[in-house]
Amino acid sequence: MISFENLVTYQLIIQTIALTYAQKTGGSFYGPSNYTEQGSCINNKGQRIPEGLLYTPGLDECQVCRCMKQMPVMCRTVLCAPPTNCLRLRVGSACCQWICDDWDKP
């Protein structure tokens, strides 16, 4: 079972590693500057995203940014609370994916 404190600690470690090995691209997102032609950005799956649309620029599936002038701007992190009645909880691979192995019986 992962406690909320451990989850926060893991998030801080991942953010520290990302900031240590990344470069500033001009927006709220720190990451590689792998942008292509004018008017589009590249998301974390290698797809082109037209300017003005929301997309996920980096490894953090919970961070979404708007593509503006080939840069991620106005980035936000989606925060999701885990289920309250779960006794054994695992974090899934997608944003806000919680896997409960043992539910509390009422």
Backbone as ProteinMPNN parsed JSONL, in Angstrom:
{"seq_chain_A": "MISFENLVTYQLIIQTIALTYAQKTGGSFYGPSNYTEQGSCINNKGQRIPEGLLYTPGLDECQVCRCMKQMPVMCRTVLCAPPTNCLRLRVGSACCQWICDDWDKP", "coords_chain_A": {"N_chain_A": [[0.85, -1.18, 0.0], [0.614, 2.152, -0.866], [1.343, 5.093, 0.717], [0.027, 8.43, 1.052], [2.043, 10.243, 1.678], [4.348, 8.88, 0.754], [3.781, 8.848, -1.974], [3.867, 11.577, -2.589], [6.559, 12.027, -2.032], [7.785, 10.396, -4.008], [6.919, 11.794, -6.273], [8.254, 14.242, -5.937], [10.915, 13.394, -6.167], [10.99, 12.495, -8.835], [10.414, 14.918, -10.164], [12.673, 16.399, -9.423], [14.738, 14.946, -10.661], [13.951, 15.293, -13.332], [14.249, 18.079, -13.625], [16.97, 18.289, -13.229], [18.198, 16.967, -15.387], [17.242, 18.255, -17.643], [16.507, 20.899, -19.989], [15.785, 24.424, -19.986], [12.971, 25.497, -21.71], [11.604, 27.79, -22.142], [8.982, 27.969, -21.329], [6.685, 26.84, -18.78], [7.381, 24.256, -18.68], [10.075, 22.042, -18.311], [12.285, 20.539, -20.361], [13.403, 18.499, -23.151], [14.156, 20.242, -26.172], [12.482, 19.453, -28.575], [11.115, 20.324, -30.993], [9.33, 20.781, -34.034], [8.404, 21.925, -37.18], [7.223, 25.336, -37.674], [4.419, 26.307, -35.766], [3.604, 23.947, -34.593], [3.878, 21.42, -32.014], [5.612, 18.715, -30.385], [4.285, 15.891, -28.892], [4.471, 13.69, -25.964], [4.374, 11.215, -27.129], [5.455, 11.415, -29.566], [3.879, 12.614, -31.493], [2.656, 15.184, -33.711], [1.391, 18.241, -32.58], [-0.961, 20.654, -33.242], [-0.606, 24.246, -33.11], [-1.957, 25.987, -30.328], [-3.504, 23.971, -29.226], [-4.125, 21.667, -26.45], [-1.706, 19.523, -24.912], [0.438, 16.752, -23.89], [3.601, 17.306, -22.969], [5.899, 16.071, -21.838], [7.388, 13.379, -19.897], [5.719, 13.132, -17.716], [2.577, 12.144, -17.393], [0.499, 13.478, -16.237], [0.78, 16.143, -16.652], [-0.314, 18.827, -18.554], [-0.074, 21.02, -21.319], [-0.351, 24.05, -23.273], [0.207, 24.373, -26.713], [2.145, 26.813, -28.027], [3.689, 28.855, -30.307], [5.571, 26.849, -30.881], [6.243, 25.979, -28.35], [5.728, 24.637, -25.054], [3.303, 26.073, -23.072], [1.528, 27.683, -20.35], [1.241, 25.485, -18.585], [-0.213, 22.854, -16.68], [-0.663, 20.745, -13.864], [-2.428, 17.842, -13.364], [-4.111, 16.828, -10.548], [-5.1, 14.074, -8.666], [-7.085, 12.595, -6.257], [-6.618, 9.621, -4.329], [-8.775, 6.688, -4.06], [-10.889, 6.587, -1.198], [-11.731, 4.395, 0.304], [-10.009, 2.226, 0.088], [-7.902, -0.438, 0.925], [-5.465, -1.582, 0.106], [-3.427, -0.097, -2.115], [-2.304, 0.684, -5.393], [-0.301, 2.554, -7.697], [-1.178, 3.317, -10.975], [-0.118, 3.177, -14.463], [-0.975, 5.3, -15.961], [-2.094, 8.748, -15.872], [-3.753, 9.648, -12.923], [-4.578, 7.057, -12.429], [-5.575, 4.687, -10.307], [-5.087, 1.661, -8.64], [-6.834, -0.562, -6.873], [-6.288, -3.114, -4.674], [-7.517, -4.243, -2.539], [-10.525, -3.679, -1.197], [-12.19, -1.79, 1.341], [-14.605, -3.232, 3.344], [-17.942, -2.335, 3.944]], "CA_chain_A": [[0.0, 0.0, 0.0], [1.392, 3.379, -0.975], [0.729, 6.179, 1.468], [0.044, 9.725, 0.376], [3.36, 10.833, 1.895], [5.28, 8.228, -0.162], [3.445, 9.294, -3.321], [4.405, 12.931, -2.718], [8.015, 11.882, -2.079], [8.126, 9.894, -5.343], [6.695, 12.879, -7.224], [9.343, 15.211, -5.778], [12.134, 12.792, -6.708], [10.87, 12.514, -10.294], [10.538, 16.298, -10.605], [14.07, 16.801, -9.239], [15.507, 14.308, -11.737], [13.581, 15.94, -14.592], [14.854, 19.409, -13.67], [18.423, 18.144, -13.265], [18.636, 16.487, -16.693], [16.473, 18.884, -18.713], [16.855, 22.283, -20.274], [14.646, 25.344, -19.971], [12.49, 25.719, -23.074], [10.936, 29.076, -22.229], [7.674, 27.899, -20.69], [6.684, 26.216, -17.462], [7.883, 22.895, -18.849], [11.511, 21.856, -18.491], [12.458, 19.304, -21.099], [14.155, 18.628, -24.396], [13.537, 21.118, -27.163], [12.322, 18.622, -29.762], [10.002, 20.864, -31.739], [9.541, 20.678, -35.472], [8.059, 23.103, -37.969], [6.495, 26.397, -37.003], [3.003, 26.083, -35.609], [3.257, 22.675, -33.969], [4.739, 20.885, -30.97], [5.659, 17.253, -30.365], [3.876, 15.394, -27.581], [5.317, 12.643, -25.378], [4.284, 10.0, -27.946], [6.053, 11.721, -30.85], [2.872, 13.113, -32.435], [2.61, 16.632, -33.895], [0.223, 18.89, -32.005], [-1.095, 21.998, -33.815], [-0.536, 25.375, -32.188], [-3.195, 26.358, -29.654], [-4.153, 22.825, -28.589], [-3.514, 21.099, -25.247], [-0.981, 18.277, -25.13], [1.346, 16.317, -22.836], [4.913, 17.466, -23.58], [6.988, 15.295, -21.251], [7.125, 12.045, -19.366], [4.656, 13.195, -16.72], [1.266, 12.043, -18.06], [-0.458, 14.348, -15.559], [1.033, 17.539, -17.012], [-0.804, 19.239, -19.866], [0.33, 22.379, -21.685], [-0.865, 24.529, -24.549], [1.261, 24.571, -27.711], [2.165, 28.183, -28.531], [4.969, 29.195, -30.921], [6.399, 25.647, -30.769], [6.663, 25.834, -26.966], [4.668, 24.331, -24.097], [3.019, 27.191, -22.176], [0.35, 27.546, -19.487], [1.204, 24.083, -18.165], [-0.925, 22.537, -15.444], [-0.567, 19.355, -13.44], [-3.695, 17.3, -12.888], [-3.957, 16.098, -9.286], [-6.256, 13.227, -8.401], [-7.042, 11.94, -4.955], [-6.878, 8.178, -4.389], [-10.046, 6.292, -3.433], [-10.773, 6.634, 0.265], [-12.087, 3.137, 0.956], [-9.116, 1.181, -0.407], [-6.93, -0.863, 1.934], [-4.176, -1.796, -0.577], [-3.509, 0.756, -3.289], [-1.134, 0.797, -6.272], [-0.4, 3.616, -8.699], [-1.141, 2.774, -12.33], [0.84, 3.78, -15.394], [-1.565, 6.505, -16.554], [-2.427, 9.801, -14.923], [-4.948, 9.432, -12.088], [-4.981, 5.652, -12.417], [-5.358, 4.035, -9.017], [-5.471, 0.254, -8.671], [-7.116, -1.001, -5.515], [-6.229, -4.568, -4.549], [-8.342, -4.691, -1.41], [-11.478, -2.641, -0.784], [-12.743, -1.855, 2.691], [-15.994, -3.688, 3.329], [-18.745, -1.496, 4.872]], "C_chain_A": [[0.891, 1.237, 0.0], [0.658, 4.481, -0.222], [0.818, 7.471, 0.666], [1.415, 10.382, 0.509], [4.39, 10.217, 0.956], [5.035, 8.678, -1.599], [4.005, 10.691, -3.575], [5.926, 12.889, -2.824], [8.458, 11.4, -3.45], [7.983, 10.995, -6.393], [7.824, 13.903, -7.149], [10.65, 14.679, -6.348], [12.115, 12.846, -8.228], [11.029, 13.933, -10.825], [11.97, 16.788, -10.494], [14.94, 16.218, -10.332], [15.219, 14.997, -13.065], [14.227, 17.32, -14.705], [16.37, 19.337, -13.782], [18.906, 17.809, -14.664], [17.902, 17.127, -17.861], [16.956, 20.313, -18.919], [15.616, 23.146, -20.268], [14.252, 25.671, -21.4], [11.724, 27.015, -23.216], [9.565, 29.098, -21.595], [7.798, 27.307, -19.308], [7.297, 24.831, -17.503], [9.39, 22.904, -19.041], [11.692, 20.528, -19.202], [13.207, 19.542, -22.385], [13.415, 19.507, -25.399], [13.429, 20.379, -28.489], [11.115, 19.068, -30.584], [10.343, 20.886, -33.217], [9.198, 21.996, -36.154], [7.264, 24.116, -37.153], [5.016, 26.044, -36.933], [2.63, 24.737, -35.035], [4.284, 22.313, -32.908], [4.72, 19.361, -31.078], [5.275, 16.78, -28.966], [4.782, 14.245, -27.126], [5.242, 11.313, -26.137], [4.828, 10.238, -29.357], [5.084, 12.255, -31.9], [2.937, 14.639, -32.518], [1.288, 17.175, -33.341], [0.139, 20.303, -32.566], [-1.08, 23.08, -32.73], [-1.913, 25.701, -31.629], [-3.88, 25.217, -28.934], [-3.405, 22.379, -27.332], [-2.821, 19.793, -25.594], [-0.098, 17.961, -23.93], [2.763, 16.343, -23.399], [5.994, 16.522, -23.063], [6.55, 13.949, -20.738], [5.982, 12.022, -18.362], [3.303, 13.244, -17.423], [0.239, 12.997, -17.443], [-0.235, 15.821, -15.868], [0.524, 17.802, -18.425], [-0.435, 20.696, -20.084], [-0.365, 22.757, -22.985], [0.324, 24.776, -25.469], [1.14, 25.981, -28.273], [3.565, 28.502, -29.033], [5.999, 28.091, -30.702], [6.911, 25.403, -29.353], [5.478, 25.424, -26.098], [4.502, 25.506, -23.129], [1.745, 26.916, -21.397], [0.171, 26.094, -19.033], [0.5, 23.939, -16.819], [-0.724, 21.055, -15.14], [-1.911, 18.936, -12.862], [-3.416, 16.507, -11.616], [-5.237, 15.331, -9.003], [-6.079, 12.544, -7.056], [-7.3, 10.445, -5.121], [-8.226, 7.85, -3.762], [-9.873, 6.186, -1.924], [-11.028, 5.291, 0.94], [-11.246, 1.957, 0.459], [-8.079, 0.851, 0.656], [-5.538, -1.084, 1.338], [-4.246, -1.125, -1.932], [-2.193, 0.741, -4.061], [-1.387, 1.929, -7.253], [-0.269, 2.975, -10.066], [-0.146, 3.523, -13.203], [0.312, 5.067, -16.026], [-1.868, 7.524, -15.466], [-3.743, 9.478, -14.222], [-5.437, 7.989, -12.108], [-4.575, 5.033, -11.079], [-5.858, 2.601, -9.124], [-5.624, -0.203, -7.231], [-7.148, -2.532, -5.483], [-7.119, -5.114, -3.454], [-9.229, -3.553, -0.94], [-11.961, -2.874, 0.633], [-14.211, -2.237, 2.59], [-16.795, -2.894, 4.361], [-19.38, -2.293, 5.982]], "O_chain_A": [[1.823, 1.334, 0.798], [-0.509, 4.762, -0.495], [1.596, 7.577, -0.282], [1.899, 11.007, -0.435], [5.227, 10.936, 0.41], [5.985, 8.87, -2.357], [4.552, 10.96, -4.644], [6.517, 13.628, -3.612], [9.415, 11.939, -4.007], [8.816, 11.119, -7.291], [8.299, 14.38, -8.18], [11.414, 15.434, -6.95], [13.116, 13.206, -8.846], [11.708, 14.14, -11.831], [12.444, 17.515, -11.368], [15.795, 16.915, -10.88], [16.139, 15.258, -13.84], [14.705, 17.688, -15.779], [16.99, 20.225, -14.366], [19.939, 18.326, -15.09], [17.935, 16.591, -18.969], [17.717, 20.853, -18.116], [14.514, 22.657, -20.516], [15.09, 26.072, -22.208], [11.236, 27.322, -24.304], [9.032, 30.179, -21.344], [8.884, 27.276, -18.729], [7.69, 24.292, -16.469], [9.919, 23.679, -19.837], [11.285, 19.49, -18.679], [13.603, 20.67, -22.678], [12.185, 19.501, -25.453], [14.191, 20.645, -29.419], [10.204, 18.28, -30.838], [11.509, 20.995, -33.597], [9.66, 23.058, -35.737], [6.712, 23.802, -36.099], [4.432, 25.551, -37.898], [1.446, 24.403, -34.99], [5.404, 22.824, -32.901], [3.892, 18.796, -31.793], [5.864, 17.211, -27.974], [5.733, 13.878, -27.816], [5.978, 10.381, -25.814], [4.689, 9.387, -30.236], [5.435, 12.339, -33.077], [3.234, 15.309, -31.529], [0.216, 16.631, -33.605], [1.073, 21.085, -32.388], [-1.486, 22.849, -31.591], [-2.909, 25.693, -32.352], [-4.758, 25.459, -28.105], [-2.221, 22.667, -27.163], [-3.281, 19.044, -26.456], [0.091, 18.805, -23.054], [3.107, 15.496, -24.223], [6.926, 16.205, -23.803], [5.487, 13.441, -21.092], [5.342, 10.986, -18.182], [2.929, 14.273, -17.985], [-0.783, 13.29, -18.064], [-0.99, 16.668, -15.39], [0.882, 17.098, -19.369], [-0.476, 21.505, -19.157], [-0.893, 21.906, -23.7], [1.337, 25.329, -25.041], [0.147, 26.311, -28.921], [4.528, 28.427, -28.269], [7.155, 28.363, -30.377], [7.904, 24.699, -29.168], [4.345, 25.817, -26.373], [5.452, 25.888, -22.446], [0.975, 26.02, -21.745], [-0.932, 25.55, -19.095], [0.612, 24.798, -15.943], [-0.627, 20.227, -16.045], [-2.457, 19.6, -11.981], [-2.572, 15.611, -11.615], [-6.333, 15.885, -9.093], [-5.022, 11.98, -6.77], [-8.108, 10.043, -5.959], [-8.766, 8.659, -3.007], [-8.83, 5.746, -1.439], [-10.569, 5.081, 2.063], [-11.724, 0.823, 0.418], [-7.452, 1.747, 1.221], [-4.536, -0.803, 1.996], [-5.024, -1.528, -2.797], [-1.113, 0.779, -3.474], [-2.53, 2.227, -7.598], [0.641, 2.179, -10.299], [0.577, 4.398, -12.728], [1.093, 5.845, -16.574], [-1.894, 7.193, -14.281], [-4.72, 9.083, -14.859], [-6.609, 7.735, -11.827], [-3.392, 4.881, -10.775], [-6.946, 2.362, -9.649], [-4.658, -0.226, -6.468], [-7.942, -3.16, -6.184], [-7.441, -6.302, -3.436], [-8.75, -2.58, -0.358], [-12.122, -4.013, 1.07], [-14.968, -1.629, 1.833], [-16.385, -2.787, 5.516], [-20.075, -1.73, 6.827]]}, "name": "protein", "num_of_chains": 1, "seq": "MISFENLVTYQLIIQTIALTYAQKTGGSFYGPSNYTEQGSCINNKGQRIPEGLLYTPGLDECQVCRCMKQMPVMCRTVLCAPPTNCLRLRVGSACCQWICDDWDKP"}
